[in-house]
C-alpha cells in the first residue's frame, strides 16, 4: 500500500480538500486557485486511489495503471465535467484550460507513478 503512504498523494488530497472547504466557506482566494488547481489534481488523486485499491485487492505492489486506462478515465471525466454537467447545472462551466489541466495531471501521474507510487 505504498501509494497510501506517499506524501505527494496526501498533499494533493489535502490541497484539493482545503480548496473545496475554502470555496464552501467563501474564503477569498484568487480565482485561479478555485478554478484550476483542483482540475490539475483531480486525475492524480482519482488514478492514485484506483491504483491503491487495485493493489490492495490484488495484494501486490507491482501493478501500475496503463496509459490506455489513464487516457480513458481522463476522457470520461472531461466528457462528464466539461461537456455534460455544464449543460445540466449552472454551477459547472466548460473551459479549455480545464481540459489541458485534466490531461496534464493524468500524464504526470502516468509518468511518475512508478517512481512515486
PDB file of N, CA and C in Angstrom, residues 17-111:
ATOM      1  N   UNK A  17      -8.854  19.227  -0.854  1.00  0.00           N
ATOM      2  CA  UNK A  17      -9.866  19.331   0.206  1.00  0.00           C
ATOM      3  C   UNK A  17      -9.914  20.739   0.792  1.00  0.00           C
ATOM      4  N   UNK A  18      -8.758  21.316   1.027  1.00  0.00           N
ATOM      5  CA  UNK A  18      -8.701  22.680   1.575  1.00  0.00           C
ATOM      6  C   UNK A  18      -9.355  23.678   0.623  1.00  0.00           C
ATOM      7  N   UNK A  19      -9.111  23.538  -0.674  1.00  0.00           N
ATOM      8  CA  UNK A  19      -9.745  24.436  -1.641  1.00  0.00           C
ATOM      9  C   UNK A  19     -11.257  24.239  -1.684  1.00  0.00           C
ATOM     10  N   UNK A  20     -11.688  23.007  -1.591  1.00  0.00           N
ATOM     11  CA  UNK A  20     -13.123  22.730  -1.582  1.00  0.00           C
ATOM     12  C   UNK A  20     -13.790  23.374  -0.358  1.00  0.00           C
ATOM     13  N   UNK A  21     -13.174  23.197   0.803  1.00  0.00           N
ATOM     14  CA  UNK A  21     -13.712  23.774   2.039  1.00  0.00           C
ATOM     15  C   UNK A  21     -13.676  25.303   1.991  1.00  0.00           C
ATOM     16  N   UNK A  22     -12.576  25.851   1.499  1.00  0.00           N
ATOM     17  CA  UNK A  22     -12.468  27.310   1.383  1.00  0.00           C
ATOM     18  C   UNK A  22     -13.557  27.861   0.470  1.00  0.00           C
ATOM     19  N   UNK A  23     -13.828  27.148  -0.607  1.00  0.00           N
ATOM     20  CA  UNK A  23     -14.878  27.575  -1.527  1.00  0.00           C
ATOM     21  C   UNK A  23     -16.244  27.522  -0.857  1.00  0.00           C
ATOM     22  N   UNK A  24     -16.508  26.473  -0.102  1.00  0.00           N
ATOM     23  CA  UNK A  24     -17.791  26.329   0.595  1.00  0.00           C
ATOM     24  C   UNK A  24     -17.997  27.438   1.628  1.00  0.00           C
ATOM     25  N   UNK A  25     -16.905  27.856   2.277  1.00  0.00           N
ATOM     26  CA  UNK A  25     -16.995  28.914   3.286  1.00  0.00           C
ATOM     27  C   UNK A  25     -16.722  30.298   2.699  1.00  0.00           C
ATOM     28  N   UNK A  26     -16.627  30.354   1.374  1.00  0.00           N
ATOM     29  CA  UNK A  26     -16.428  31.606   0.645  1.00  0.00           C
ATOM     30  C   UNK A  26     -15.202  32.383   1.112  1.00  0.00           C
ATOM     31  N   UNK A  27     -14.128  31.665   1.364  1.00  0.00           N
ATOM     32  CA  UNK A  27     -12.853  32.288   1.726  1.00  0.00           C
ATOM     33  C   UNK A  27     -12.308  32.991   0.482  1.00  0.00           C
ATOM     34  N   UNK A  28     -11.936  34.262   0.600  1.00  0.00           N
ATOM     35  CA  UNK A  28     -11.448  34.976  -0.583  1.00  0.00           C
ATOM     36  C   UNK A  28     -10.035  34.506  -0.972  1.00  0.00           C
ATOM     37  N   UNK A  29      -9.963  33.827  -2.076  1.00  0.00           N
ATOM     38  CA  UNK A  29      -8.698  33.387  -2.666  1.00  0.00           C
ATOM     39  C   UNK A  29      -8.702  33.809  -4.128  1.00  0.00           C
ATOM     40  N   UNK A  30      -7.539  33.876  -4.753  1.00  0.00           N
ATOM     41  CA  UNK A  30      -7.519  34.215  -6.180  1.00  0.00           C
ATOM     42  C   UNK A  30      -8.364  33.221  -6.988  1.00  0.00           C
ATOM     43  N   UNK A  31      -9.056  33.726  -7.980  1.00  0.00           N
ATOM     44  CA  UNK A  31      -9.928  32.881  -8.793  1.00  0.00           C
ATOM     45  C   UNK A  31      -9.200  31.692  -9.404  1.00  0.00           C
ATOM     46  N   UNK A  32      -7.945  31.889  -9.836  1.00  0.00           N
ATOM     47  CA  UNK A  32      -7.236  30.788 -10.483  1.00  0.00           C
ATOM     48  C   UNK A  32      -7.089  29.605  -9.537  1.00  0.00           C
ATOM     49  N   UNK A  33      -7.008  29.860  -8.239  1.00  0.00           N
ATOM     50  CA  UNK A  33      -6.889  28.756  -7.280  1.00  0.00           C
ATOM     51  C   UNK A  33      -8.178  27.928  -7.267  1.00  0.00           C
ATOM     52  N   UNK A  34      -9.307  28.608  -7.240  1.00  0.00           N
ATOM     53  CA  UNK A  34     -10.591  27.906  -7.235  1.00  0.00           C
ATOM     54  C   UNK A  34     -10.879  27.239  -8.575  1.00  0.00           C
ATOM     55  N   UNK A  35     -10.489  27.892  -9.663  1.00  0.00           N
ATOM     56  CA  UNK A  35     -10.877  27.408 -10.982  1.00  0.00           C
ATOM     57  C   UNK A  35      -9.962  26.315 -11.534  1.00  0.00           C
ATOM     58  N   UNK A  36      -8.687  26.278 -11.121  1.00  0.00           N
ATOM     59  CA  UNK A  36      -7.751  25.421 -11.845  1.00  0.00           C
ATOM     60  C   UNK A  36      -6.986  24.382 -11.027  1.00  0.00           C
ATOM     61  N   UNK A  37      -6.690  24.636  -9.776  1.00  0.00           N
ATOM     62  CA  UNK A  37      -5.842  23.701  -9.028  1.00  0.00           C
ATOM     63  C   UNK A  37      -6.497  22.328  -8.886  1.00  0.00           C
ATOM     64  N   UNK A  38      -7.761  22.301  -8.524  1.00  0.00           N
ATOM     65  CA  UNK A  38      -8.420  21.000  -8.359  1.00  0.00           C
ATOM     66  C   UNK A  38      -8.558  20.251  -9.679  1.00  0.00           C
ATOM     67  N   UNK A  39      -8.689  20.974 -10.787  1.00  0.00           N
ATOM     68  CA  UNK A  39      -8.722  20.304 -12.093  1.00  0.00           C
ATOM     69  C   UNK A  39      -7.391  19.599 -12.372  1.00  0.00           C
ATOM     70  N   UNK A  40      -6.309  20.241 -11.994  1.00  0.00           N
ATOM     71  CA  UNK A  40      -4.988  19.634 -12.167  1.00  0.00           C
ATOM     72  C   UNK A  40      -4.800  18.430 -11.234  1.00  0.00           C
ATOM     73  N   UNK A  41      -5.279  18.534 -10.007  1.00  0.00           N
ATOM     74  CA  UNK A  41      -5.094  17.468  -9.014  1.00  0.00           C
ATOM     75  C   UNK A  41      -6.080  16.316  -9.162  1.00  0.00           C
ATOM     76  N   UNK A  42      -7.161  16.534  -9.872  1.00  0.00           N
ATOM     77  CA  UNK A  42      -8.224  15.537  -9.966  1.00  0.00           C
ATOM     78  C   UNK A  42      -7.727  14.177 -10.449  1.00  0.00           C
ATOM     79  N   UNK A  43      -7.104  14.113 -11.584  1.00  0.00           N
ATOM     80  CA  UNK A  43      -6.724  12.816 -12.151  1.00  0.00           C
ATOM     81  C   UNK A  43      -5.639  12.116 -11.322  1.00  0.00           C
ATOM     82  N   UNK A  44      -4.609  12.803 -10.828  1.00  0.00           N
ATOM     83  CA  UNK A  44      -3.670  12.091  -9.956  1.00  0.00           C
ATOM     84  C   UNK A  44      -4.338  11.518  -8.705  1.00  0.00           C
ATOM     85  N   UNK A  45      -5.295  12.232  -8.124  1.00  0.00           N
ATOM     86  CA  UNK A  45      -5.978  11.719  -6.937  1.00  0.00           C
ATOM     87  C   UNK A  45      -6.856  10.525  -7.304  1.00  0.00           C
ATOM     88  N   UNK A  46      -7.645  10.657  -8.357  1.00  0.00           N
ATOM     89  CA  UNK A  46      -8.537   9.567  -8.772  1.00  0.00           C
ATOM     90  C   UNK A  46      -7.730   8.346  -9.205  1.00  0.00           C
ATOM     91  N   UNK A  47      -6.747   8.563 -10.048  1.00  0.00           N
ATOM     92  CA  UNK A  47      -5.934   7.438 -10.534  1.00  0.00           C
ATOM     93  C   UNK A  47      -5.109   6.828  -9.408  1.00  0.00           C
ATOM     94  N   UNK A  48      -4.591   7.649  -8.523  1.00  0.00           N
ATOM     95  CA  UNK A  48      -3.838   7.141  -7.376  1.00  0.00           C
ATOM     96  C   UNK A  48      -4.711   6.301  -6.464  1.00  0.00           C
ATOM     97  N   UNK A  49      -5.943   6.748  -6.247  1.00  0.00           N
ATOM     98  CA  UNK A  49      -6.881   5.982  -5.417  1.00  0.00           C
ATOM     99  C   UNK A  49      -7.227   4.657  -6.091  1.00  0.00           C
ATOM    100  N   UNK A  50      -7.485   4.698  -7.393  1.00  0.00           N
ATOM    101  CA  UNK A  50      -7.775   3.461  -8.137  1.00  0.00           C
ATOM    102  C   UNK A  50      -6.594   2.492  -8.060  1.00  0.00           C
ATOM    103  N   UNK A  51      -5.390   3.010  -8.222  1.00  0.00           N
ATOM    104  CA  UNK A  51      -4.198   2.161  -8.149  1.00  0.00           C
ATOM    105  C   UNK A  51      -4.061   1.545  -6.767  1.00  0.00           C
ATOM    106  N   UNK A  52      -4.307   2.332  -5.729  1.00  0.00           N
ATOM    107  CA  UNK A  52      -4.208   1.806  -4.367  1.00  0.00           C
ATOM    108  C   UNK A  52      -5.230   0.700  -4.135  1.00  0.00           C
ATOM    109  N   UNK A  53      -6.460   0.908  -4.593  1.00  0.00           N
ATOM    110  CA  UNK A  53      -7.496  -0.110  -4.416  1.00  0.00           C
ATOM    111  C   UNK A  53      -7.139  -1.389  -5.166  1.00  0.00           C
ATOM    112  N   UNK A  54      -6.666  -1.248  -6.398  1.00  0.00           N
ATOM    113  CA  UNK A  54      -6.256  -2.433  -7.165  1.00  0.00           C
ATOM    114  C   UNK A  54      -5.119  -3.184  -6.483  1.00  0.00           C
ATOM    115  N   UNK A  55      -4.158  -2.441  -5.967  1.00  0.00           N
ATOM    116  CA  UNK A  55      -3.039  -3.095  -5.276  1.00  0.00           C
ATOM    117  C   UNK A  55      -3.503  -3.816  -4.011  1.00  0.00           C
ATOM    118  N   UNK A  56      -4.453  -3.243  -3.311  1.00  0.00           N
ATOM    119  CA  UNK A  56      -4.986  -3.897  -2.107  1.00  0.00           C
ATOM    120  C   UNK A  56      -5.750  -5.158  -2.495  1.00  0.00           C
ATOM    121  N   UNK A  57      -6.602  -5.054  -3.506  1.00  0.00           N
ATOM    122  CA  UNK A  57      -7.399  -6.208  -3.930  1.00  0.00           C
ATOM    123  C   UNK A  57      -6.531  -7.339  -4.485  1.00  0.00           C
ATOM    124  N   UNK A  58      -5.523  -6.964  -5.260  1.00  0.00           N
ATOM    125  CA  UNK A  58      -4.645  -7.971  -5.877  1.00  0.00           C
ATOM    126  C   UNK A  58      -3.478  -8.371  -4.973  1.00  0.00           C
ATOM    127  N   UNK A  59      -3.308  -7.647  -3.869  1.00  0.00           N
ATOM    128  CA  UNK A  59      -2.239  -7.913  -2.900  1.00  0.00           C
ATOM    129  C   UNK A  59      -0.846  -7.914  -3.535  1.00  0.00           C
ATOM    130  N   UNK A  60      -0.602  -6.903  -4.363  1.00  0.00           N
ATOM    131  CA  UNK A  60       0.715  -6.752  -4.977  1.00  0.00           C
ATOM    132  C   UNK A  60       1.016  -5.278  -5.216  1.00  0.00           C
ATOM    133  N   UNK A  61       2.271  -4.930  -5.064  1.00  0.00           N
ATOM    134  CA  UNK A  61       2.728  -3.559  -5.336  1.00  0.00           C
ATOM    135  C   UNK A  61       3.196  -3.409  -6.786  1.00  0.00           C
ATOM    136  N   UNK A  62       3.164  -4.487  -7.555  1.00  0.00           N
ATOM    137  CA  UNK A  62       3.718  -4.482  -8.907  1.00  0.00           C
ATOM    138  C   UNK A  62       2.733  -3.974  -9.959  1.00  0.00           C
ATOM    139  N   UNK A  63       1.533  -3.605  -9.576  1.00  0.00           N
ATOM    140  CA  UNK A  63       0.546  -3.117 -10.536  1.00  0.00           C
ATOM    141  C   UNK A  63       0.748  -1.631 -10.815  1.00  0.00           C
ATOM    142  N   UNK A  64       0.521  -1.268 -12.086  1.00  0.00           N
ATOM    143  CA  UNK A  64       0.555   0.131 -12.492  1.00  0.00           C
ATOM    144  C   UNK A  64      -0.588   0.379 -13.457  1.00  0.00           C
ATOM    145  N   UNK A  65      -1.026   1.609 -13.566  1.00  0.00           N
ATOM    146  CA  UNK A  65      -2.141   1.953 -14.438  1.00  0.00           C
ATOM    147  C   UNK A  65      -1.600   2.162 -15.854  1.00  0.00           C
ATOM    148  N   UNK A  66      -2.092   1.380 -16.835  1.00  0.00           N
ATOM    149  CA  UNK A  66      -1.608   1.548 -18.210  1.00  0.00           C
ATOM    150  C   UNK A  66      -2.113   2.859 -18.822  1.00  0.00           C
ATOM    151  N   UNK A  67      -1.396   3.355 -19.812  1.00  0.00           N
ATOM    152  CA  UNK A  67      -1.727   4.633 -20.440  1.00  0.00           C
ATOM    153  C   UNK A  67      -3.136   4.617 -21.026  1.00  0.00           C
ATOM    154  N   UNK A  68      -3.579   3.484 -21.538  1.00  0.00           N
ATOM    155  CA  UNK A  68      -4.933   3.416 -22.113  1.00  0.00           C
ATOM    156  C   UNK A  68      -5.998   3.684 -21.047  1.00  0.00           C
ATOM    157  N   UNK A  69      -5.802   3.169 -19.857  1.00  0.00           N
ATOM    158  CA  UNK A  69      -6.750   3.397 -18.759  1.00  0.00           C
ATOM    159  C   UNK A  69      -6.668   4.847 -18.283  1.00  0.00           C
ATOM    160  N   UNK A  70      -5.458   5.379 -18.193  1.00  0.00           N
ATOM    161  CA  UNK A  70      -5.271   6.773 -17.792  1.00  0.00           C
ATOM    162  C   UNK A  70      -6.017   7.696 -18.757  1.00  0.00           C
ATOM    163  N   UNK A  71      -5.832   7.475 -20.047  1.00  0.00           N
ATOM    164  CA  UNK A  71      -6.475   8.327 -21.048  1.00  0.00           C
ATOM    165  C   UNK A  71      -7.992   8.122 -21.091  1.00  0.00           C
ATOM    166  N   UNK A  72      -8.439   6.876 -20.967  1.00  0.00           N
ATOM    167  CA  UNK A  72      -9.881   6.605 -20.994  1.00  0.00           C
ATOM    168  C   UNK A  72     -10.587   7.249 -19.801  1.00  0.00           C
ATOM    169  N   UNK A  73     -10.018   7.122 -18.626  1.00  0.00           N
ATOM    170  CA  UNK A  73     -10.637   7.716 -17.440  1.00  0.00           C
ATOM    171  C   UNK A  73     -10.610   9.244 -17.517  1.00  0.00           C
ATOM    172  N   UNK A  74      -9.530   9.787 -18.039  1.00  0.00           N
ATOM    173  CA  UNK A  74      -9.441  11.243 -18.204  1.00  0.00           C
ATOM    174  C   UNK A  74     -10.484  11.721 -19.207  1.00  0.00           C
ATOM    175  N   UNK A  75     -10.646  11.004 -20.296  1.00  0.00           N
ATOM    176  CA  UNK A  75     -11.652  11.355 -21.289  1.00  0.00           C
ATOM    177  C   UNK A  75     -13.063  11.285 -20.681  1.00  0.00           C
ATOM    178  N   UNK A  76     -13.313  10.279 -19.883  1.00  0.00           N
ATOM    179  CA  UNK A  76     -14.604  10.167 -19.204  1.00  0.00           C
ATOM    180  C   UNK A  76     -14.849  11.402 -18.322  1.00  0.00           C
ATOM    181  N   UNK A  77     -13.864  11.791 -17.519  1.00  0.00           N
ATOM    182  CA  UNK A  77     -14.005  12.964 -16.653  1.00  0.00           C
ATOM    183  C   UNK A  77     -14.222  14.226 -17.485  1.00  0.00           C
ATOM    184  N   UNK A  78     -13.509  14.345 -18.599  1.00  0.00           N
ATOM    185  CA  UNK A  78     -13.687  15.513 -19.463  1.00  0.00           C
ATOM    186  C   UNK A  78     -15.093  15.587 -20.019  1.00  0.00           C
ATOM    187  N   UNK A  79     -15.587  14.478 -20.528  1.00  0.00           N
ATOM    188  CA  UNK A  79     -16.937  14.465 -21.084  1.00  0.00           C
ATOM    189  C   UNK A  79     -17.950  14.795 -19.998  1.00  0.00           C
ATOM    190  N   UNK A  80     -17.800  14.188 -18.847  1.00  0.00           N
ATOM    191  CA  UNK A  80     -18.763  14.385 -17.774  1.00  0.00           C
ATOM    192  C   UNK A  80     -18.734  15.811 -17.217  1.00  0.00           C
ATOM    193  N   UNK A  81     -17.533  16.286 -16.843  1.00  0.00           N
ATOM    194  CA  UNK A  81     -17.436  17.575 -16.147  1.00  0.00           C
ATOM    195  C   UNK A  81     -17.305  18.781 -17.076  1.00  0.00           C
ATOM    196  N   UNK A  82     -16.838  18.588 -18.286  1.00  0.00           N
ATOM    197  CA  UNK A  82     -16.633  19.726 -19.180  1.00  0.00           C
ATOM    198  C   UNK A  82     -17.675  19.812 -20.296  1.00  0.00           C
ATOM    199  N   UNK A  83     -18.438  18.754 -20.513  1.00  0.00           N
ATOM    200  CA  UNK A  83     -19.471  18.811 -21.539  1.00  0.00           C
ATOM    201  C   UNK A  83     -20.867  18.588 -20.944  1.00  0.00           C
ATOM    202  N   UNK A  84     -21.063  17.457 -20.272  1.00  0.00           N
ATOM    203  CA  UNK A  84     -22.393  17.100 -19.785  1.00  0.00           C
ATOM    204  C   UNK A  84     -22.872  17.995 -18.630  1.00  0.00           C
ATOM    205  N   UNK A  85     -22.077  18.085 -17.577  1.00  0.00           N
ATOM    206  CA  UNK A  85     -22.515  18.844 -16.391  1.00  0.00           C
ATOM    207  C   UNK A  85     -22.788  20.324 -16.680  1.00  0.00           C
ATOM    208  N   UNK A  86     -22.002  21.015 -17.515  1.00  0.00           N
ATOM    209  CA  UNK A  86     -22.356  22.415 -17.817  1.00  0.00           C
ATOM    210  C   UNK A  86     -23.722  22.565 -18.495  1.00  0.00           C
ATOM    211  N   UNK A  87     -24.184  21.514 -19.164  1.00  0.00           N
ATOM    212  CA  UNK A  87     -25.500  21.567 -19.802  1.00  0.00           C
ATOM    213  C   UNK A  87     -26.626  21.317 -18.804  1.00  0.00           C
ATOM    214  N   UNK A  88     -26.306  20.641 -17.708  1.00  0.00           N
ATOM    215  CA  UNK A  88     -27.319  20.247 -16.729  1.00  0.00           C
ATOM    216  C   UNK A  88     -27.394  21.209 -15.552  1.00  0.00           C
ATOM    217  N   UNK A  89     -26.238  21.714 -15.112  1.00  0.00           N
ATOM    218  CA  UNK A  89     -26.162  22.502 -13.878  1.00  0.00           C
ATOM    219  C   UNK A  89     -25.338  23.763 -14.123  1.00  0.00           C
ATOM    220  N   UNK A  90     -25.864  24.904 -13.748  1.00  0.00           N
ATOM    221  CA  UNK A  90     -25.159  26.172 -13.982  1.00  0.00           C
ATOM    222  C   UNK A  90     -23.914  26.319 -13.111  1.00  0.00           C
ATOM    223  N   UNK A  91     -23.784  25.504 -12.082  1.00  0.00           N
ATOM    224  CA  UNK A  91     -22.586  25.540 -11.231  1.00  0.00           C
ATOM    225  C   UNK A  91     -21.338  25.150 -12.024  1.00  0.00           C
ATOM    226  N   UNK A  92     -21.512  24.351 -13.054  1.00  0.00           N
ATOM    227  CA  UNK A  92     -20.395  23.853 -13.859  1.00  0.00           C
ATOM    228  C   UNK A  92     -20.251  24.685 -15.126  1.00  0.00           C
ATOM    229  N   UNK A  93     -18.995  24.928 -15.492  1.00  0.00           N
ATOM    230  CA  UNK A  93     -18.705  25.642 -16.736  1.00  0.00           C
ATOM    231  C   UNK A  93     -17.680  24.844 -17.529  1.00  0.00           C
ATOM    232  N   UNK A  94     -17.737  25.001 -18.817  1.00  0.00           N
ATOM    233  CA  UNK A  94     -16.785  24.330 -19.695  1.00  0.00           C
ATOM    234  C   UNK A  94     -15.632  25.287 -19.986  1.00  0.00           C
ATOM    235  N   UNK A  95     -14.414  24.796 -19.865  1.00  0.00           N
ATOM    236  CA  UNK A  95     -13.238  25.651 -20.020  1.00  0.00           C
ATOM    237  C   UNK A  95     -12.115  24.828 -20.656  1.00  0.00           C
ATOM    238  N   UNK A  96     -11.558  25.326 -21.723  1.00  0.00           N
ATOM    239  CA  UNK A  96     -10.484  24.610 -22.428  1.00  0.00           C
ATOM    240  C   UNK A  96      -9.243  24.471 -21.547  1.00  0.00           C
ATOM    241  N   UNK A  97      -9.013  25.398 -20.653  1.00  0.00           N
ATOM    242  CA  UNK A  97      -7.873  25.295 -19.735  1.00  0.00           C
ATOM    243  C   UNK A  97      -8.063  24.101 -18.809  1.00  0.00           C
ATOM    244  N   UNK A  98      -9.299  23.871 -18.370  1.00  0.00           N
ATOM    245  CA  UNK A  98      -9.585  22.695 -17.539  1.00  0.00           C
ATOM    246  C   UNK A  98      -9.215  21.408 -18.268  1.00  0.00           C
ATOM    247  N   UNK A  99      -9.538  21.347 -19.547  1.00  0.00           N
ATOM    248  CA  UNK A  99      -9.217  20.165 -20.351  1.00  0.00           C
ATOM    249  C   UNK A  99      -7.719  19.909 -20.318  1.00  0.00           C
ATOM    250  N   UNK A 100      -6.943  20.954 -20.552  1.00  0.00           N
ATOM    251  CA  UNK A 100      -5.487  20.822 -20.513  1.00  0.00           C
ATOM    252  C   UNK A 100      -4.981  20.402 -19.146  1.00  0.00           C
ATOM    253  N   UNK A 101      -5.580  20.931 -18.087  1.00  0.00           N
ATOM    254  CA  UNK A 101      -5.144  20.591 -16.730  1.00  0.00           C
ATOM    255  C   UNK A 101      -5.486  19.148 -16.363  1.00  0.00           C
ATOM    256  N   UNK A 102      -6.663  18.671 -16.784  1.00  0.00           N
ATOM    257  CA  UNK A 102      -7.004  17.262 -16.570  1.00  0.00           C
ATOM    258  C   UNK A 102      -5.959  16.361 -17.238  1.00  0.00           C
ATOM    259  N   UNK A 103      -5.656  16.658 -18.507  1.00  0.00           N
ATOM    260  CA  UNK A 103      -4.678  15.831 -19.226  1.00  0.00           C
ATOM    261  C   UNK A 103      -3.278  15.969 -18.644  1.00  0.00           C
ATOM    262  N   UNK A 104      -2.883  17.169 -18.249  1.00  0.00           N
ATOM    263  CA  UNK A 104      -1.565  17.362 -17.649  1.00  0.00           C
ATOM    264  C   UNK A 104      -1.435  16.570 -16.357  1.00  0.00           C
ATOM    265  N   UNK A 105      -2.438  16.634 -15.500  1.00  0.00           N
ATOM    266  CA  UNK A 105      -2.427  15.846 -14.270  1.00  0.00           C
ATOM    267  C   UNK A 105      -2.359  14.357 -14.553  1.00  0.00           C
ATOM    268  N   UNK A 106      -3.129  13.902 -15.550  1.00  0.00           N
ATOM    269  CA  UNK A 106      -3.149  12.480 -15.901  1.00  0.00           C
ATOM    270  C   UNK A 106      -1.799  12.015 -16.448  1.00  0.00           C
ATOM    271  N   UNK A 107      -1.223  12.803 -17.320  1.00  0.00           N
ATOM    272  CA  UNK A 107       0.077  12.430 -17.912  1.00  0.00           C
ATOM    273  C   UNK A 107       1.172  12.456 -16.854  1.00  0.00           C
ATOM    274  N   UNK A 108       1.154  13.439 -15.973  1.00  0.00           N
ATOM    275  CA  UNK A 108       2.149  13.467 -14.898  1.00  0.00           C
ATOM    276  C   UNK A 108       1.986  12.263 -13.974  1.00  0.00           C
ATOM    277  N   UNK A 109       0.735  11.883 -13.671  1.00  0.00           N
ATOM    278  CA  UNK A 109       0.513  10.668 -12.885  1.00  0.00           C
ATOM    279  C   UNK A 109       1.119   9.467 -13.591  1.00  0.00           C
ATOM    280  N   UNK A 110       0.810   9.325 -14.875  1.00  0.00           N
ATOM    281  CA  UNK A 110       1.330   8.168 -15.618  1.00  0.00           C
ATOM    282  C   UNK A 110       2.846   8.151 -15.643  1.00  0.00           C
ATOM    283  N   UNK A 111       3.438   9.293 -15.893  1.00  0.00           N
ATOM    284  CA  UNK A 111       4.906   9.380 -15.997  1.00  0.00           C
ATOM    285  C   UNK A 111       5.599   9.046 -14.680  1.00  0.00           C
TER     286      UNK A 111
END
